Coordinates of C-alpha atoms in Angstrom, one line a residue:
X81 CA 125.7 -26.6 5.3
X82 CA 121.6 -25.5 5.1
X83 CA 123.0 -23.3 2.5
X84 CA 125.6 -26.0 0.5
X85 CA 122.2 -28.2 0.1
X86 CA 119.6 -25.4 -1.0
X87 CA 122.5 -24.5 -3.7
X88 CA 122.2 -28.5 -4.4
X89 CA 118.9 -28.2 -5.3
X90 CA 118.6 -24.5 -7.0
X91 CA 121.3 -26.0 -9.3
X92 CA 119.1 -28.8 -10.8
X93 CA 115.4 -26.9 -10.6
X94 CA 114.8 -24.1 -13.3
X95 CA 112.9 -21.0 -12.3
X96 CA 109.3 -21.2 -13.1
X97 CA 108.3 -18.5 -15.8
X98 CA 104.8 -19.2 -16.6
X99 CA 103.0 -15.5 -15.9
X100 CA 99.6 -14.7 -15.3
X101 CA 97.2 -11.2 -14.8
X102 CA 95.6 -11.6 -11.4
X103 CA 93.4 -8.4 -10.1
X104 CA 94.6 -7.0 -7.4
X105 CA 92.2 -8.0 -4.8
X106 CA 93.5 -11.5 -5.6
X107 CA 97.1 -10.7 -5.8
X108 CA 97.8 -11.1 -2.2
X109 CA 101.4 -12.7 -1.3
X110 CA 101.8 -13.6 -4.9
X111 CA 104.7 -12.4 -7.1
X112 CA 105.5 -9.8 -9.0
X113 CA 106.2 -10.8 -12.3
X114 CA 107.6 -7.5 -14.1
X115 CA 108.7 -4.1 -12.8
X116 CA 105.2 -1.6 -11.8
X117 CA 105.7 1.9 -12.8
X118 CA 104.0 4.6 -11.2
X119 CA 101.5 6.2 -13.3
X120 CA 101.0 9.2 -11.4
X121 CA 102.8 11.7 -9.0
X122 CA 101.8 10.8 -5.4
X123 CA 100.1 13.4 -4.0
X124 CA 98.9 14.0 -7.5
X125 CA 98.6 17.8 -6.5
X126 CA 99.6 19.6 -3.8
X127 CA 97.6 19.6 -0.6
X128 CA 97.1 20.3 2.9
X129 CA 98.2 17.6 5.3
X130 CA 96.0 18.5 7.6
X131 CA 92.9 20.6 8.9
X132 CA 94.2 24.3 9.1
X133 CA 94.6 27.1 7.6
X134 CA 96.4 28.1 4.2
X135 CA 98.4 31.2 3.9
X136 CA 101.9 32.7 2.5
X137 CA 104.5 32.5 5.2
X138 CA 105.6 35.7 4.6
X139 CA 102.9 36.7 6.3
X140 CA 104.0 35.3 10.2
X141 CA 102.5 37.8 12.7
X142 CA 99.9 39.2 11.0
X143 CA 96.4 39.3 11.1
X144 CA 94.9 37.9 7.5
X145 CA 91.3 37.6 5.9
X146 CA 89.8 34.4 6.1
X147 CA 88.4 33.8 2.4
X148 CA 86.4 31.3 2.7
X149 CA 87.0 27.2 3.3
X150 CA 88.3 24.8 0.5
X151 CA 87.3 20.9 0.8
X152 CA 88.7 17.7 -0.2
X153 CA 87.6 16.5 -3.7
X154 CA 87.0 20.2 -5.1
X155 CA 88.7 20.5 -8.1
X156 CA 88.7 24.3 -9.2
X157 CA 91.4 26.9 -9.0
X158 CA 91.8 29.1 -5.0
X159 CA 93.8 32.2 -4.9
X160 CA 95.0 34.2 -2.3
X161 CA 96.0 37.7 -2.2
X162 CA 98.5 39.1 -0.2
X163 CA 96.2 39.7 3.5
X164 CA 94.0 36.9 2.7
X165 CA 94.1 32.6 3.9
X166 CA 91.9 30.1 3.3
X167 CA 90.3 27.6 5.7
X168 CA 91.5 23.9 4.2
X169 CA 90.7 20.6 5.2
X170 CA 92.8 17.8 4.9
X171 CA 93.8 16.6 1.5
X172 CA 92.4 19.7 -0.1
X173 CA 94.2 21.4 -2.7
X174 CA 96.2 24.3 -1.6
X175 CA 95.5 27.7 -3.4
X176 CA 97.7 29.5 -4.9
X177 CA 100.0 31.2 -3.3
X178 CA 100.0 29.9 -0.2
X179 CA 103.0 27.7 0.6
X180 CA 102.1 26.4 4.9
X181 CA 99.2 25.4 6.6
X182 CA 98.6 26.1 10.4
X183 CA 96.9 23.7 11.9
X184 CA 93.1 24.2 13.4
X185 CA 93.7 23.7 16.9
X186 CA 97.1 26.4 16.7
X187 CA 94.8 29.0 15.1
X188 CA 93.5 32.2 17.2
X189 CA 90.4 33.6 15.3
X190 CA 88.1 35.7 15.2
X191 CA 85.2 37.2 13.4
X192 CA 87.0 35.5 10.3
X193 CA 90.0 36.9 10.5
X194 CA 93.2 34.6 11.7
X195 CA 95.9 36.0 13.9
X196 CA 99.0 34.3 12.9
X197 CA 101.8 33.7 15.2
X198 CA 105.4 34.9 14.6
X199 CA 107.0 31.8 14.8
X200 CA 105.6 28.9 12.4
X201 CA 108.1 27.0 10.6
X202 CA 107.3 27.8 6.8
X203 CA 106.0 24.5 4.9
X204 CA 104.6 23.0 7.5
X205 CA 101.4 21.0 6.2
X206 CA 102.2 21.6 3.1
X207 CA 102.6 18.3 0.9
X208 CA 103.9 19.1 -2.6
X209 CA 102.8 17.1 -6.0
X210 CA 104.9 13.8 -6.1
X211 CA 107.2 14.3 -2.6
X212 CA 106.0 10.9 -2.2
X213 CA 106.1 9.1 -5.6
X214 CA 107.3 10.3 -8.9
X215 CA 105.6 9.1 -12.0
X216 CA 107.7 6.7 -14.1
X217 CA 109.1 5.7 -10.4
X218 CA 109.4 2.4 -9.9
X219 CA 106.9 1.1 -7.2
X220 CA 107.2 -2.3 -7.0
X221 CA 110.0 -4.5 -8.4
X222 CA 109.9 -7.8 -10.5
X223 CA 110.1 -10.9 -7.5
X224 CA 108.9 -8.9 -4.6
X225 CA 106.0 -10.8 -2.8
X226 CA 102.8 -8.2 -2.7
X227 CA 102.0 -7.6 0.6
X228 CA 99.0 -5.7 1.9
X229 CA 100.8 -2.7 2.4
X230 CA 102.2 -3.0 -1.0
X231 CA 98.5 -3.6 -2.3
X232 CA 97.0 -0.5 -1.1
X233 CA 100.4 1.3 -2.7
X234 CA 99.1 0.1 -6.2
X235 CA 95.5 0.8 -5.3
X236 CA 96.9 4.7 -4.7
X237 CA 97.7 4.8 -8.7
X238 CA 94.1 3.4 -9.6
X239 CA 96.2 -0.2 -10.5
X240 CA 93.6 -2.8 -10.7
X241 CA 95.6 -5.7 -12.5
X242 CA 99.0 -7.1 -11.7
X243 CA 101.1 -10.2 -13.9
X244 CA 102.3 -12.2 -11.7
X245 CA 104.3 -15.4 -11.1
X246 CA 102.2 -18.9 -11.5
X247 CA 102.7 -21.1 -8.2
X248 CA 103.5 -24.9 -8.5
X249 CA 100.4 -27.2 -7.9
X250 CA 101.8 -28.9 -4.8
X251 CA 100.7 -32.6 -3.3
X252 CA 100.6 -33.4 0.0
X253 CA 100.6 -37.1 1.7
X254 CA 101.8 -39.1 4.6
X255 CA 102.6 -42.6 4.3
X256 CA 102.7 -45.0 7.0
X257 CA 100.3 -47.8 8.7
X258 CA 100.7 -46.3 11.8
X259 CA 99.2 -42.9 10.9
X260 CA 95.4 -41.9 11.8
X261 CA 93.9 -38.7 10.5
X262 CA 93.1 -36.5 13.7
X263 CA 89.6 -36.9 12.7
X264 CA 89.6 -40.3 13.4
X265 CA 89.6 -42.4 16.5
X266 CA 93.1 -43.8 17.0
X267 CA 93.8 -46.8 19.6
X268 CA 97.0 -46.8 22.2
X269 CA 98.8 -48.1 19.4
X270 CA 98.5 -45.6 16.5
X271 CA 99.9 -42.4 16.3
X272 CA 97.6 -38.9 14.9
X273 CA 99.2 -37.8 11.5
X274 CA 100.1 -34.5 12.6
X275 CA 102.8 -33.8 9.9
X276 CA 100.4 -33.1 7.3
X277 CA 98.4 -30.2 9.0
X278 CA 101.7 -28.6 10.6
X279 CA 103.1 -28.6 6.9
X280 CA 100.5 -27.8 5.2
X281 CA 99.8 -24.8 7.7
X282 CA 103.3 -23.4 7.0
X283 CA 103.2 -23.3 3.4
X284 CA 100.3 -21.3 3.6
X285 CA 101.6 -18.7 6.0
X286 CA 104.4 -18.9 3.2
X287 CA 102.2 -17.9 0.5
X288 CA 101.7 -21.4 -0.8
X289 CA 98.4 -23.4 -1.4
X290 CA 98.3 -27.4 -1.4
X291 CA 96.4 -30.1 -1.8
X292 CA 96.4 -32.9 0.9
X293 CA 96.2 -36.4 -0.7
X294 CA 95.7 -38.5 2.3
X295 CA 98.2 -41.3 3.8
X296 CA 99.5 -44.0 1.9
X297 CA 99.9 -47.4 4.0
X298 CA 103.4 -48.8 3.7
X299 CA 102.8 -50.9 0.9
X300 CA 104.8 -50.7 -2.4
X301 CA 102.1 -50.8 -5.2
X302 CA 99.7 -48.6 -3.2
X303 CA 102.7 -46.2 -2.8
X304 CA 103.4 -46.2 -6.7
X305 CA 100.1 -45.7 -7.7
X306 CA 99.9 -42.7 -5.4
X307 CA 102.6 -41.0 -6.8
X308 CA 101.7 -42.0 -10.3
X309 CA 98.0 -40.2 -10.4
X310 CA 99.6 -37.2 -8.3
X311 CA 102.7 -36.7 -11.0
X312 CA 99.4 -36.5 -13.7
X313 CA 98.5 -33.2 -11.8
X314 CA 100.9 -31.8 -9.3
X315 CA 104.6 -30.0 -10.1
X316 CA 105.7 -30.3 -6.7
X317 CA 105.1 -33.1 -4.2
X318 CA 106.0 -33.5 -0.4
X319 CA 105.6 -36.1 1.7
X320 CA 106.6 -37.6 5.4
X321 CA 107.4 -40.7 6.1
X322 CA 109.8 -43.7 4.1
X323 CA 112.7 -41.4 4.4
X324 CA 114.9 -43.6 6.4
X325 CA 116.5 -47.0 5.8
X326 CA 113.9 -48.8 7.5
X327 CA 113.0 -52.2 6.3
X328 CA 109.2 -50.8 5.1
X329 CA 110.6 -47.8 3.6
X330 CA 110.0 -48.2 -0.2
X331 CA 110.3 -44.1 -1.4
X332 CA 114.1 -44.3 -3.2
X333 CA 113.0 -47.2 -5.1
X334 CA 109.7 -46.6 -6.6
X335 CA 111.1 -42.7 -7.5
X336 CA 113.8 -44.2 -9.3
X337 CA 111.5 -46.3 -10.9
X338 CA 110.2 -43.7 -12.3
X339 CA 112.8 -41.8 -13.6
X340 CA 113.2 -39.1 -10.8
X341 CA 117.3 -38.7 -9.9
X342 CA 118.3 -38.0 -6.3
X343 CA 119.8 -34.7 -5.5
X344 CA 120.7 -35.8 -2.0
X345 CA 120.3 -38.8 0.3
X346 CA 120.3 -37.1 3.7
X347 CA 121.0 -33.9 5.3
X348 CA 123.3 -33.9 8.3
X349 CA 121.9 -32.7 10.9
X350 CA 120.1 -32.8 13.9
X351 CA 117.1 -33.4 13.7
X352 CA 116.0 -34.3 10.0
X353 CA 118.8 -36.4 8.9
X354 CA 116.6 -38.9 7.0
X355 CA 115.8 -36.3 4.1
X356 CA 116.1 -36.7 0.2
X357 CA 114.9 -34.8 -2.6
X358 CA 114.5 -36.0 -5.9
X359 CA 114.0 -34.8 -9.5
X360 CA 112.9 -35.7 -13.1
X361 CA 112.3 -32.6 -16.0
X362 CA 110.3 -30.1 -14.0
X363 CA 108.9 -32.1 -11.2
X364 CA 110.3 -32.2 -7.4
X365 CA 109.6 -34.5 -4.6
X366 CA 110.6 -34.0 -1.2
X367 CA 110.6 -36.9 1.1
X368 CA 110.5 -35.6 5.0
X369 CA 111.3 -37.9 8.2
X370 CA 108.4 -39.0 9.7
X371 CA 108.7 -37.7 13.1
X372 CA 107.2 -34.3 13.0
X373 CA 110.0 -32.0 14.8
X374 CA 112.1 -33.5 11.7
X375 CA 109.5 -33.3 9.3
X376 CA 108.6 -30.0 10.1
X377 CA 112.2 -27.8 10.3
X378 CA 113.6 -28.9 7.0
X379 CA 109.8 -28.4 5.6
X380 CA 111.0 -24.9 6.8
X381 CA 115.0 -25.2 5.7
X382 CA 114.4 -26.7 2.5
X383 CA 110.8 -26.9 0.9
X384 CA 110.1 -23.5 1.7
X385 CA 113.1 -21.9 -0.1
X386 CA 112.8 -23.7 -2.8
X387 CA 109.2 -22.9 -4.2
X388 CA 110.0 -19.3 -2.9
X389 CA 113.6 -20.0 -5.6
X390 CA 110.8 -21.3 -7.9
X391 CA 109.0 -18.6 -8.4
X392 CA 112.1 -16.2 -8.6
X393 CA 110.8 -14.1 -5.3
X394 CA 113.5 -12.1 -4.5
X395 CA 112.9 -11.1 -0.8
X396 CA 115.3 -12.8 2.0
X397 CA 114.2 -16.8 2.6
X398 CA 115.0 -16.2 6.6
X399 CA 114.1 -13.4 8.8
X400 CA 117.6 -13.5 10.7
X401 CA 118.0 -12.1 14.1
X402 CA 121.4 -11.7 16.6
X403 CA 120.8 -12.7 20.3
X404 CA 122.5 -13.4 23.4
X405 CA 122.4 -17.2 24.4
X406 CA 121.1 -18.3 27.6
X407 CA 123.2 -20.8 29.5
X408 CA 125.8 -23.4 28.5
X409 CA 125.3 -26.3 25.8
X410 CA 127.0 -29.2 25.1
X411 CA 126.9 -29.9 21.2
X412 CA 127.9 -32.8 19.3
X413 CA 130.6 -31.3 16.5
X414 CA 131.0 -33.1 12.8
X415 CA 126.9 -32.0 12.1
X416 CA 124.2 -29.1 12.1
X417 CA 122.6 -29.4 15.5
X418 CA 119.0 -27.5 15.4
X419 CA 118.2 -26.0 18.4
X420 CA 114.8 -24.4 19.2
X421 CA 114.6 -21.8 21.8
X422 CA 112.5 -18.9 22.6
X423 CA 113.8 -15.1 21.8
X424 CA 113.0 -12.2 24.1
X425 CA 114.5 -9.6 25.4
X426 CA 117.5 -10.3 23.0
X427 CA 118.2 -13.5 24.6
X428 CA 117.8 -16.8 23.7
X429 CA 117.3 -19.8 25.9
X430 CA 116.3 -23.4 24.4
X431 CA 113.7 -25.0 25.4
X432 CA 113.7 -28.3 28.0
X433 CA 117.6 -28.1 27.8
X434 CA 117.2 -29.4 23.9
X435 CA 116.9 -32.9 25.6
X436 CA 114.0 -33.5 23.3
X437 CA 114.0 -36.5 19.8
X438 CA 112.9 -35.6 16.6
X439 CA 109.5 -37.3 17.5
X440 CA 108.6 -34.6 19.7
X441 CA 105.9 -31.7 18.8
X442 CA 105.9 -29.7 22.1
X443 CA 108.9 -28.4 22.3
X444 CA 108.1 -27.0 18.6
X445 CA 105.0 -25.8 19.2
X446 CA 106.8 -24.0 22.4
X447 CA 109.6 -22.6 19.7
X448 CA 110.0 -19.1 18.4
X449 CA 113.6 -19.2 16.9
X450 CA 115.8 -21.6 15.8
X451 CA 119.6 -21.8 15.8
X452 CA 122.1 -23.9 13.4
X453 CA 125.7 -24.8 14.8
X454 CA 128.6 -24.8 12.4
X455 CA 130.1 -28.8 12.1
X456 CA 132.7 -27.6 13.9
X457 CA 130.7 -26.1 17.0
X458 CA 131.1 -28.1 20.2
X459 CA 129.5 -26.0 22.6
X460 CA 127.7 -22.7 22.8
X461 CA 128.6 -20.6 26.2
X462 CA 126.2 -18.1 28.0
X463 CA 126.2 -14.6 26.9
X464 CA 127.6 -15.7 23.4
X465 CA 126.3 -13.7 20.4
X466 CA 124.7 -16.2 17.9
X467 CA 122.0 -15.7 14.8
X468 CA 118.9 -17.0 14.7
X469 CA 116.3 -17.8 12.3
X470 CA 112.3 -17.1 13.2
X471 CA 110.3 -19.8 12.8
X472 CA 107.4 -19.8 10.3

């Protein structure tokens, strides 16, 4: 169903294909625009793994001249003759005519000489020009997100600058005359905004920057002039709160006033029902329930794979993960029913019994995993193998 309602959406947006050059250093968990070819083998010569000795493995069980020591970073031409080895340090490159390296604290010498055992396994240390990459190889490919591992790869072939994909500029508000910021003194009657911070907080462990614009009382022309100055700069625009039918919730109308067409009224499931998305050329909003639990698991369902869709990254939206369930659970059939639970051990067991509302944060905060029944599902039964989606 998660699925039938992302397709919903990725059949009305268009990828975004505006490019830029980024340096490296400033490429992190962007992405990749084009294919990265290597431009060198990897080792670019062949080496020594490690700190050793360097001699032809013919030469097992025999005693052999050490010739002298070769460093990392010298560049000239070693040779070795037939009773002679070479001291080498790691990542120095190996002379000629040696093809395994054995390893410093292995070694018995003395007075220079090396006294090599008769069983060494021929090769060993020895790393070979481009065992690891081959120039023309392809390192990274178009829509993979660089990562810092990935990084350092494309610092290993001396790559400074990387084209990458451009981001949406993405606005940020609450709306609702209940709300006060958390920096703010709120009575017994108000309620903290804490949507804002939790969602903005996940699209930036997602990769994705925003701007917060504040929250919009519930009052029609403040609410249209909102959105109005945010369409002027932002692509992409979320916000919690005037999702439902309530009586002071003005969102459907004033985005159909202004051209934007619905792609869906609700989702259904459990919680986040009260969630529609909306379009108009190459803008998106997405207008989240109010209560936070809601607000915040179809920020993660929905928003999340869509800017990732947007920007054509290629890797899986959810890190999926089998488990054992924990108990027995009644479920209510004809809907998704989200239920957040912990994962260890390759169990999983949901948290307060999942007798929690949508207006909860605890049990969220408690979460690692979430799991999403089938319409059909009416109960889940103890030792049942389910899948799972990590959170964040």
């Amino acid at each position: 169903m998660i699925n039938e309602t992302l397709n919903l959406i990725y059949n009305e947006i268009k990828s975004i294909n505006l490019k830029k050059i980024a340096l490296l250093n400033e490429a992190l968990n962007e992405i990749c625009a084009k294919d990265i070819i290597a431009i060198k083998d990897l080792p670019c010569f062949d080496n020594s793994a490690l700190d050793g000795y360097a001699f032809n493995h013919k030469n097992a069980g025999k005693t052999l001249k050490i010739k002298g020591i070769i460093y990392a970073g010298e560049k000239r031409e070693f040779c070795l003759k037939d009773d002679e080895c070479y001291k080498i340090m790691t990542g120095a490159i190996m002379p000629k005519g040696a093809d395994t390296v054995l390893r410093t604290e292995d070694a018995n010498v003395k007075n220079d000489v090396l006294f090599l055992p008769n069983e060494i396994k021929k090769f060993d240390g020895y790393r070979l020009k481009g065992e690891e990459v081959t120039k023309g190889k392809i390192l990274i490919e178009k829509g993979e997100v660089l990562t810092p591992r990935k990084i350092m790869l494309l610092a290993s072939q001396g790559i400074n600058e990387v084209e990458i994909y451009k981001k949406p500029k993405i606005a940020l508000f609450s709306s609702g005359d209940e709300l006060k910021e958390p920096w703010q003194k709120a009575d017994e009657y108000e309620i903290y905004n804490a949507n804002a911070s939790g969602i903005e907080a996940l699209l930036k462990n997602n990769g994705f920057k925003s701007k917060y614009l504040g929250i919009i009382k519930d009052e029609p022309s403040l609410i249209k002039e909102s959105f109005e100055n945010c369409f002027k700069e932002f692509d992409f625009v979320i916000t919690s709160g005037g999702a439902s039918a309530g009586d002071k919730d003005y969102m459907d109308e004033i985005l159909k006033d202004f051209g934007f067409k619905e792609i869906f009224d609700h989702v259904n499931i459990k919680p986040g029902r009260p969630t529609k998305c909306f379009i108009k050329d190459e803008k998106i909003v997405f207008v989240l329930a109010g209560n936070p639990t809601a607000a915040y698991l179809l920020a993660f369902l929905l928003v999340i794979p869509t800017l990732k869709k947007l920007i054509n990254q290629n890797d899986d939206f959810f890190e999926i993960s089998k488990a054992k369930f924990s108990g027995n659970l009644k479920l209510k059939s004809g809907r998704i029913n989200a239920i957040l639970g912990i994962y260890d051990d390759f169990c999983f067991k949901v948290i307060d019994d999942n007798k929690f509302g949508s207006g909860t944060i605890s049990p969220l905060a408690k979460a690692t995993h979430l799991y999403l029944s089938n319409l059909d599902k009416k109960e889940l039964k103890d030792g049942e193998i389910i899948e799972i989606l990590k959170l964040d």
